[in-house]
Every structure is written in structure tokens, then in C-alpha cells.
CSV table of C-alpha atoms and ligand atoms in Angstrom, one decimal:
chain,number,residue,atom,x,y,z
A,1,ASP,CA,0.5,0.0,0.2
A,2,PRO,CA,2.1,2.9,-1.3
A,3,SER,CA,-0.3,5.8,1.2
A,4,ALA,CA,1.1,3.9,4.1
A,5,TYR,CA,4.3,3.1,5.9
A,6,LEU,CA,5.1,0.7,8.4
A,7,VAL,CA,7.7,2.6,11.2
A,8,GLU,CA,10.3,0.5,13.0
A,9,TYR,CA,10.8,2.1,16.8
A,10,LYS,CA,13.9,0.3,16.8
A,11,ASN,CA,16.0,-0.3,20.6
A,12,SER,CA,19.6,2.1,19.0
A,13,LEU,CA,20.4,6.4,21.1
A,14,THR,CA,22.0,8.3,19.5
A,15,ALA,CA,23.6,11.7,20.2
A,16,PHE,CA,25.6,14.8,19.6
A,17,ASN,CA,25.1,13.5,16.1
A,18,ALA,CA,25.5,10.5,15.9
A,19,ALA,CA,28.5,10.5,17.9
A,20,LYS,CA,27.8,8.9,21.1
A,21,LYS,CA,25.9,5.4,20.7
A,22,ASP,CA,24.2,3.0,22.5
A,23,THR,CA,21.3,-0.4,22.1
A,24,ILE,CA,19.1,0.0,25.3
A,25,GLU,CA,17.1,-3.7,25.2
A,26,GLY,CA,13.1,-2.4,25.9
A,27,LYS,CA,13.6,0.8,24.5
A,28,GLY,CA,11.9,0.1,20.7
A,29,ARG,CA,9.3,-0.8,22.3
A,30,LEU,CA,8.7,2.4,25.1
A,31,ASN,CA,8.6,4.2,23.0
A,32,ASN,CA,6.1,3.0,20.4
A,33,LEU,CA,3.6,2.5,23.3
A,34,ILE,CA,4.4,5.8,24.2
A,35,SER,CA,4.7,7.8,20.6
A,36,SER,CA,1.8,6.2,20.0
A,37,ALA,CA,-0.2,7.3,23.1
A,38,LEU,CA,0.7,10.2,22.9
A,39,PHE,CA,-0.6,10.3,18.6
A,40,GLU,CA,-4.0,8.9,19.6
A,41,PHE,CA,-4.0,11.6,22.6
A,42,LEU,CA,-3.1,14.2,19.7
A,43,GLY,CA,-5.1,13.0,17.0
A,44,GLY,CA,-8.6,13.6,19.1
A,45,LYS,CA,-7.4,16.2,19.5
A,46,GLY,CA,-8.1,17.2,16.4
A,47,ILE,CA,-4.4,17.6,15.2
A,48,PRO,CA,-3.7,15.8,12.5
A,49,THR,CA,-1.4,13.4,12.1
A,50,HIS,CA,0.5,10.7,9.9
A,51,PHE,CA,-0.8,7.7,12.9
A,52,ILE,CA,-2.4,5.0,12.0
A,53,ARG,CA,-2.4,2.2,14.6
A,54,ARG,CA,0.2,0.5,16.2
A,55,ILE,CA,0.3,-3.1,14.8
A,56,ASP,CA,2.8,-5.0,17.7
A,57,ASP,CA,5.6,-4.0,20.4
A,58,THR,CA,7.8,-2.1,18.0
A,59,HIS,CA,6.2,-1.3,14.8
A,60,GLN,CA,3.4,1.4,13.5
A,61,LEU,CA,1.4,2.2,10.6
A,62,VAL,CA,1.4,5.8,9.6
A,63,ARG,CA,0.4,7.8,6.4
A,64,SER,CA,3.0,7.7,3.6
A,65,VAL,CA,4.1,11.8,3.6
A,66,LYS,CA,6.8,13.8,2.6
A,67,ILE,CA,9.3,15.0,5.4
A,68,VAL,CA,9.3,18.4,5.1
A,69,PRO,CA,13.1,19.1,5.6
A,70,ILE,CA,12.6,21.0,8.5
A,71,GLU,CA,13.3,20.1,12.8
A,72,VAL,CA,10.8,22.2,14.6
A,73,VAL,CA,11.6,22.5,18.3
A,74,VAL,CA,9.4,23.9,20.8
A,75,ARG,CA,10.6,25.4,24.5
A,76,ASN,CA,8.6,25.7,27.8
A,77,ILE,CA,12.7,25.8,30.2
A,78,THR,CA,16.3,27.0,28.9
A,79,THR,CA,18.4,24.3,28.4
A,80,GLY,CA,19.9,21.4,26.3
A,81,THR,CA,21.7,23.3,22.7
A,82,LEU,CA,20.1,26.6,23.3
A,83,CYS,CA,22.0,27.5,27.1
A,84,ARG,CA,25.1,26.1,25.0
A,85,ARG,CA,24.8,28.1,21.7
A,86,LEU,CA,22.9,31.8,23.4
A,87,GLY,CA,25.3,31.8,27.2
A,88,VAL,CA,22.0,32.0,28.8
A,89,LYS,CA,20.5,30.7,32.2
A,90,GLU,CA,19.0,26.8,32.1
A,91,GLY,CA,15.6,26.1,33.8
A,92,ILE,CA,14.2,29.7,33.2
A,93,ARG,CA,11.1,29.2,32.4
A,94,LEU,CA,10.6,31.0,28.9
A,95,PRO,CA,7.1,34.2,29.3
A,96,ARG,CA,5.8,32.3,26.2
A,97,PRO,CA,7.4,29.6,24.2
A,98,LEU,CA,10.0,29.2,21.9
A,99,ILE,CA,10.0,28.3,18.6
A,100,GLU,CA,13.4,26.8,16.2
A,101,LEU,CA,13.5,25.7,13.7
A,102,CYS,CA,16.2,23.7,12.2
A,103,LEU,CA,17.5,21.9,8.4
A,104,LYS,CA,17.4,18.3,8.3
A,105,ASP,CA,20.7,17.6,7.1
A,106,ASP,CA,22.8,15.0,9.9
A,107,ALA,CA,26.1,16.2,7.1
A,108,LEU,CA,25.6,19.5,8.4
A,109,GLY,CA,24.7,18.6,12.6
A,110,ASP,CA,21.1,20.5,11.8
A,111,PRO,CA,21.8,23.3,12.0
A,112,LEU,CA,19.9,25.8,13.6
A,113,ILE,CA,17.9,28.3,10.6
A,114,THR,CA,16.0,31.4,10.3
A,115,GLU,CA,12.3,31.6,8.7
A,116,ASP,CA,13.4,33.4,5.7
A,117,HIS,CA,16.1,30.2,5.5
A,118,ALA,CA,13.5,27.9,5.0
A,119,LEU,CA,11.6,30.0,3.0
A,120,LEU,CA,14.0,31.7,0.3
A,121,PHE,CA,15.2,28.2,0.3
A,122,GLY,CA,12.5,26.8,-0.8
A,123,TRP,CA,12.3,24.2,2.1
A,124,THR,CA,8.9,25.1,2.9
A,125,THR,CA,5.8,28.4,1.9
A,126,THR,CA,5.1,30.9,3.8
A,127,GLU,CA,1.3,28.7,4.2
A,128,GLN,CA,3.0,26.3,5.4
A,129,LEU,CA,5.1,27.2,7.4
A,130,GLN,CA,1.8,29.6,9.4
A,131,LYS,CA,0.2,26.1,10.2
A,132,ILE,CA,3.2,24.1,11.2
A,133,LYS,CA,3.9,27.1,13.5
A,134,GLU,CA,0.4,26.7,14.6
A,135,ILE,CA,0.0,23.2,15.0
A,136,ALA,CA,3.3,22.5,17.3
A,137,LEU,CA,1.9,25.8,19.1
A,138,LYS,CA,-1.0,23.6,19.8
A,139,VAL,CA,1.2,20.4,20.3
A,140,ASN,CA,2.9,22.3,22.8
A,141,SER,CA,-0.4,23.3,24.7
A,142,LEU,CA,-2.1,20.6,24.8
A,143,LEU,CA,0.5,18.3,25.4
A,144,SER,CA,1.6,20.6,28.5
A,145,GLU,CA,-1.6,20.1,29.7
A,146,TYR,CA,-1.8,16.1,29.4
A,147,PHE,CA,1.4,16.1,31.4
A,148,LEU,CA,1.1,17.6,33.9
A,149,PRO,CA,-1.8,16.0,36.3
A,150,LEU,CA,1.0,12.7,35.7
A,151,GLY,CA,3.7,14.8,37.4
A,152,ILE,CA,5.2,15.6,34.6
A,153,VAL,CA,6.9,19.1,33.1
A,154,LEU,CA,7.2,19.3,29.7
A,155,VAL,CA,11.0,21.2,28.6
A,156,ASP,CA,10.9,21.3,25.0
A,157,PHE,CA,10.3,19.0,22.3
A,158,LYS,CA,10.5,18.3,18.5
A,159,LEU,CA,8.4,17.9,15.6
A,160,GLU,CA,8.6,17.3,12.3
A,161,PHE,CA,5.8,17.3,10.0
A,162,GLY,CA,4.9,16.1,6.6
A,163,THR,CA,2.0,16.2,3.4
A,164,ASP,CA,0.3,13.4,2.2
A,165,GLY,CA,-0.5,12.2,-1.5
A,166,GLU,CA,-3.5,15.1,-1.2
A,167,GLY,CA,-1.2,17.3,0.1
A,168,ASN,CA,-2.5,17.5,3.4
A,169,LEU,CA,0.0,18.2,5.9
A,170,LEU,CA,0.2,15.9,8.9
A,171,LEU,CA,2.5,15.7,11.6
A,172,ALA,CA,5.1,13.0,12.0
A,173,ASP,CA,7.5,11.1,13.3
A,174,GLU,CA,7.9,10.1,16.8
A,175,ILE,CA,7.1,12.2,19.8
A,176,SER,CA,8.8,10.3,22.8
A,177,PRO,CA,10.9,10.6,25.9
A,178,ASP,CA,14.0,11.1,22.7
A,179,THR,CA,12.2,14.2,20.8
A,180,CYS,CA,11.0,14.5,24.3
A,181,ARG,CA,12.5,16.9,27.4
A,182,PHE,CA,10.8,15.3,30.7
A,183,TRP,CA,11.2,16.6,34.4
A,184,ASP,CA,9.8,15.7,37.2
A,185,ARG,CA,7.2,18.2,38.6
A,186,ASP,CA,9.0,17.9,42.5
A,187,THR,CA,11.6,16.5,41.9
A,188,ASN,CA,13.0,17.9,38.3
A,189,ASP,CA,14.3,14.3,37.7
A,190,ARG,CA,15.0,13.6,34.7
A,191,LEU,CA,12.9,11.6,32.5
A,192,ASP,CA,14.3,11.1,28.9
A,193,LYS,CA,17.1,10.8,26.3
A,194,ASP,CA,18.7,12.8,28.2
A,195,ARG,CA,19.8,10.5,30.5
A,196,PHE,CA,21.8,9.1,28.1
A,197,ARG,CA,22.9,12.1,26.6
A,198,LYS,CA,24.0,13.2,30.2
A,199,ASP,CA,25.4,9.3,31.5
A,200,LEU,CA,22.9,10.2,34.3
A,201,GLY,CA,22.2,6.4,34.0
A,202,ASN,CA,19.3,4.3,34.0
A,203,VAL,CA,18.0,5.3,30.5
A,204,LEU,CA,15.6,3.3,30.8
A,205,GLY,CA,13.8,3.6,33.5
A,206,ALA,CA,13.1,7.0,33.0
A,207,TYR,CA,11.5,5.2,30.0
A,208,GLU,CA,10.0,2.9,31.8
A,209,GLU,CA,8.2,6.0,34.3
A,210,ILE,CA,6.8,7.7,31.5
A,211,TRP,CA,5.0,5.0,30.1
A,212,ARG,CA,4.0,3.9,33.9
A,213,ARG,CA,2.2,7.5,34.4
A,214,ILE,CA,0.7,7.5,30.3
A,215,SER,CA,-0.4,3.5,31.2
A,216,GLY,CA,-1.8,4.8,34.4
A,217,LYS,CA,-3.7,8.0,33.0
A,218,ARG,CA,-5.3,5.2,30.4
B,301,TMP,P1,18.2,21.0,21.9
B,301,TMP,O1,18.8,21.6,23.5
B,301,TMP,O2,19.8,19.0,21.8
B,301,TMP,O3,18.2,21.5,20.7
B,301,TMP,O4,16.7,19.9,21.6
B,301,TMP,C1,15.9,20.3,21.9
B,301,TMP,C2,14.8,19.3,21.7
B,301,TMP,O5,14.3,18.5,20.6
B,301,TMP,C3,15.7,18.1,23.0
B,301,TMP,O6,13.5,17.7,23.0
B,301,TMP,C4,15.8,17.7,21.3
B,301,TMP,C5,15.2,17.1,21.5
B,301,TMP,N1,16.2,16.6,19.9
B,301,TMP,C6,15.7,16.1,19.6
B,301,TMP,O7,13.6,15.0,19.1
B,301,TMP,N2,16.7,15.2,18.5
B,301,TMP,C7,17.1,15.9,17.5
B,301,TMP,O8,18.4,15.5,16.7
B,301,TMP,C8,17.5,16.9,18.3
B,301,TMP,C9,19.3,17.3,18.9
B,301,TMP,C10,16.8,17.2,19.9
């Protein structure tokens, strides 16, 4: 079926543009469960997504899309490359969500770009970019509200978008502890891939904890 793709969630992890690599048994399954639950939640709230259904522990069926070559990062609290790049303090809650665009190009290390770069080099259009930003902000408020009662603060995350055969813009890729930063509301414990990036230990335990809280809600 050319209108659908089978997505496999793998146990491999990379950081710093794949300079650091590892494999963690069970990670793919947890990300698949978490990502499926979040796509279902967002779809139910009217966000157009590529998700069709979860097939088994490590696979999802999704609508095939042509990916827009831009990674869309939304930040609520300062951390990560934002702090490294601009020298701002970590842990500051921003007065409103910050949207950053990065070019999806591993060879270049996914560089930060401006909206003008994205438009002038044809990576998106004015109309599509407007929609992307609207959906990204809506996803941010929906997910922030979803996670707060679970004792989880949505610090930041990365989204990818694509267009299907009919030209519809769909939220694509995955939404998981690999692509979001989750901090425990009470302890500030890192419950995401930063445990791997920063060698904090117990990576799988953090992903299990996110799934435990999501599945409890469901
Ligand atoms: P950053 O602070 O490292 O730029 O990350 C911002 C957010 O984007 C964070 O939630 C992790 C996510 N992210 C990805 O999903 N893929 C990536 O390649 C990078 C660099 C970040």
C-alpha cells in the first residue's frame, strides 16, 4: 500500500549527531507505546497526524508522507543547545513558548535556521510554515496540559511534519522521550534521553516511568 509506511521503533540511541551511540534493550517498545498513546491523544484533539495504528510492540502503521526538511523545536524552559548556544541560564521558564527551526541535514549537524532561510531556499512555504507553527504551539499546550497531572513538566520537544499524497500537512515522525524533555514536577529528575546524553544512568527506567504514568492515566 503506497499510502502507508511501517515504522519500526529501534533500541538504538544516538546523541550529538550520532557521535555517541548505544543500544538499550526494550527502549524501542517503550517509545512505540508512548508515541502511539501521544499520537492517539493529539489526533483525538483534532491535530492532523500520520498515525494510523500501533501494530505490535515495535511497529506502527502510519500514512506515508514527504517529510518537510525542517525540525521544529518548541521550548518552554531553557536547557540543552539553547543554553550552550546563547549562554543563557538553564531552567528559566520562558514568558511564552519559543519556536526554533533546524534544517534536517545530518551532514551539517541539523543547523539552526531562520524563517527566511526556510522560505528563500524553498524548504517550506509561507502558508505551510504558518500552519506548522500553529500546530506546534497547539501540540505544546495540549501535551503540557496532558503531562502536568502526571507530575511531568514538558520542557521542550522536537516535531517533524510531512505532506501526504493529497497535500495535507500531517504531524509525523515520533513523539517520545527521545524527542522530548520531560522533568519530574516534584524532583526535577530527568525522564528522557538527557539521561543518555549526559550519562545520568538508568535510561530505560526513565522511559518506563513515563510509560507507567501515561498508561495509568489511560
Ligand atoms: P536541543 O536542546 O538538544 O537542541 O534539543 C531540543 C529538543 O529537541 C529536545 O527535546 C530534544 C529534541 N531533539 C531531537 O528530537 N532530535 C535531535 O536531533 C535534537 C538535537 C534534539
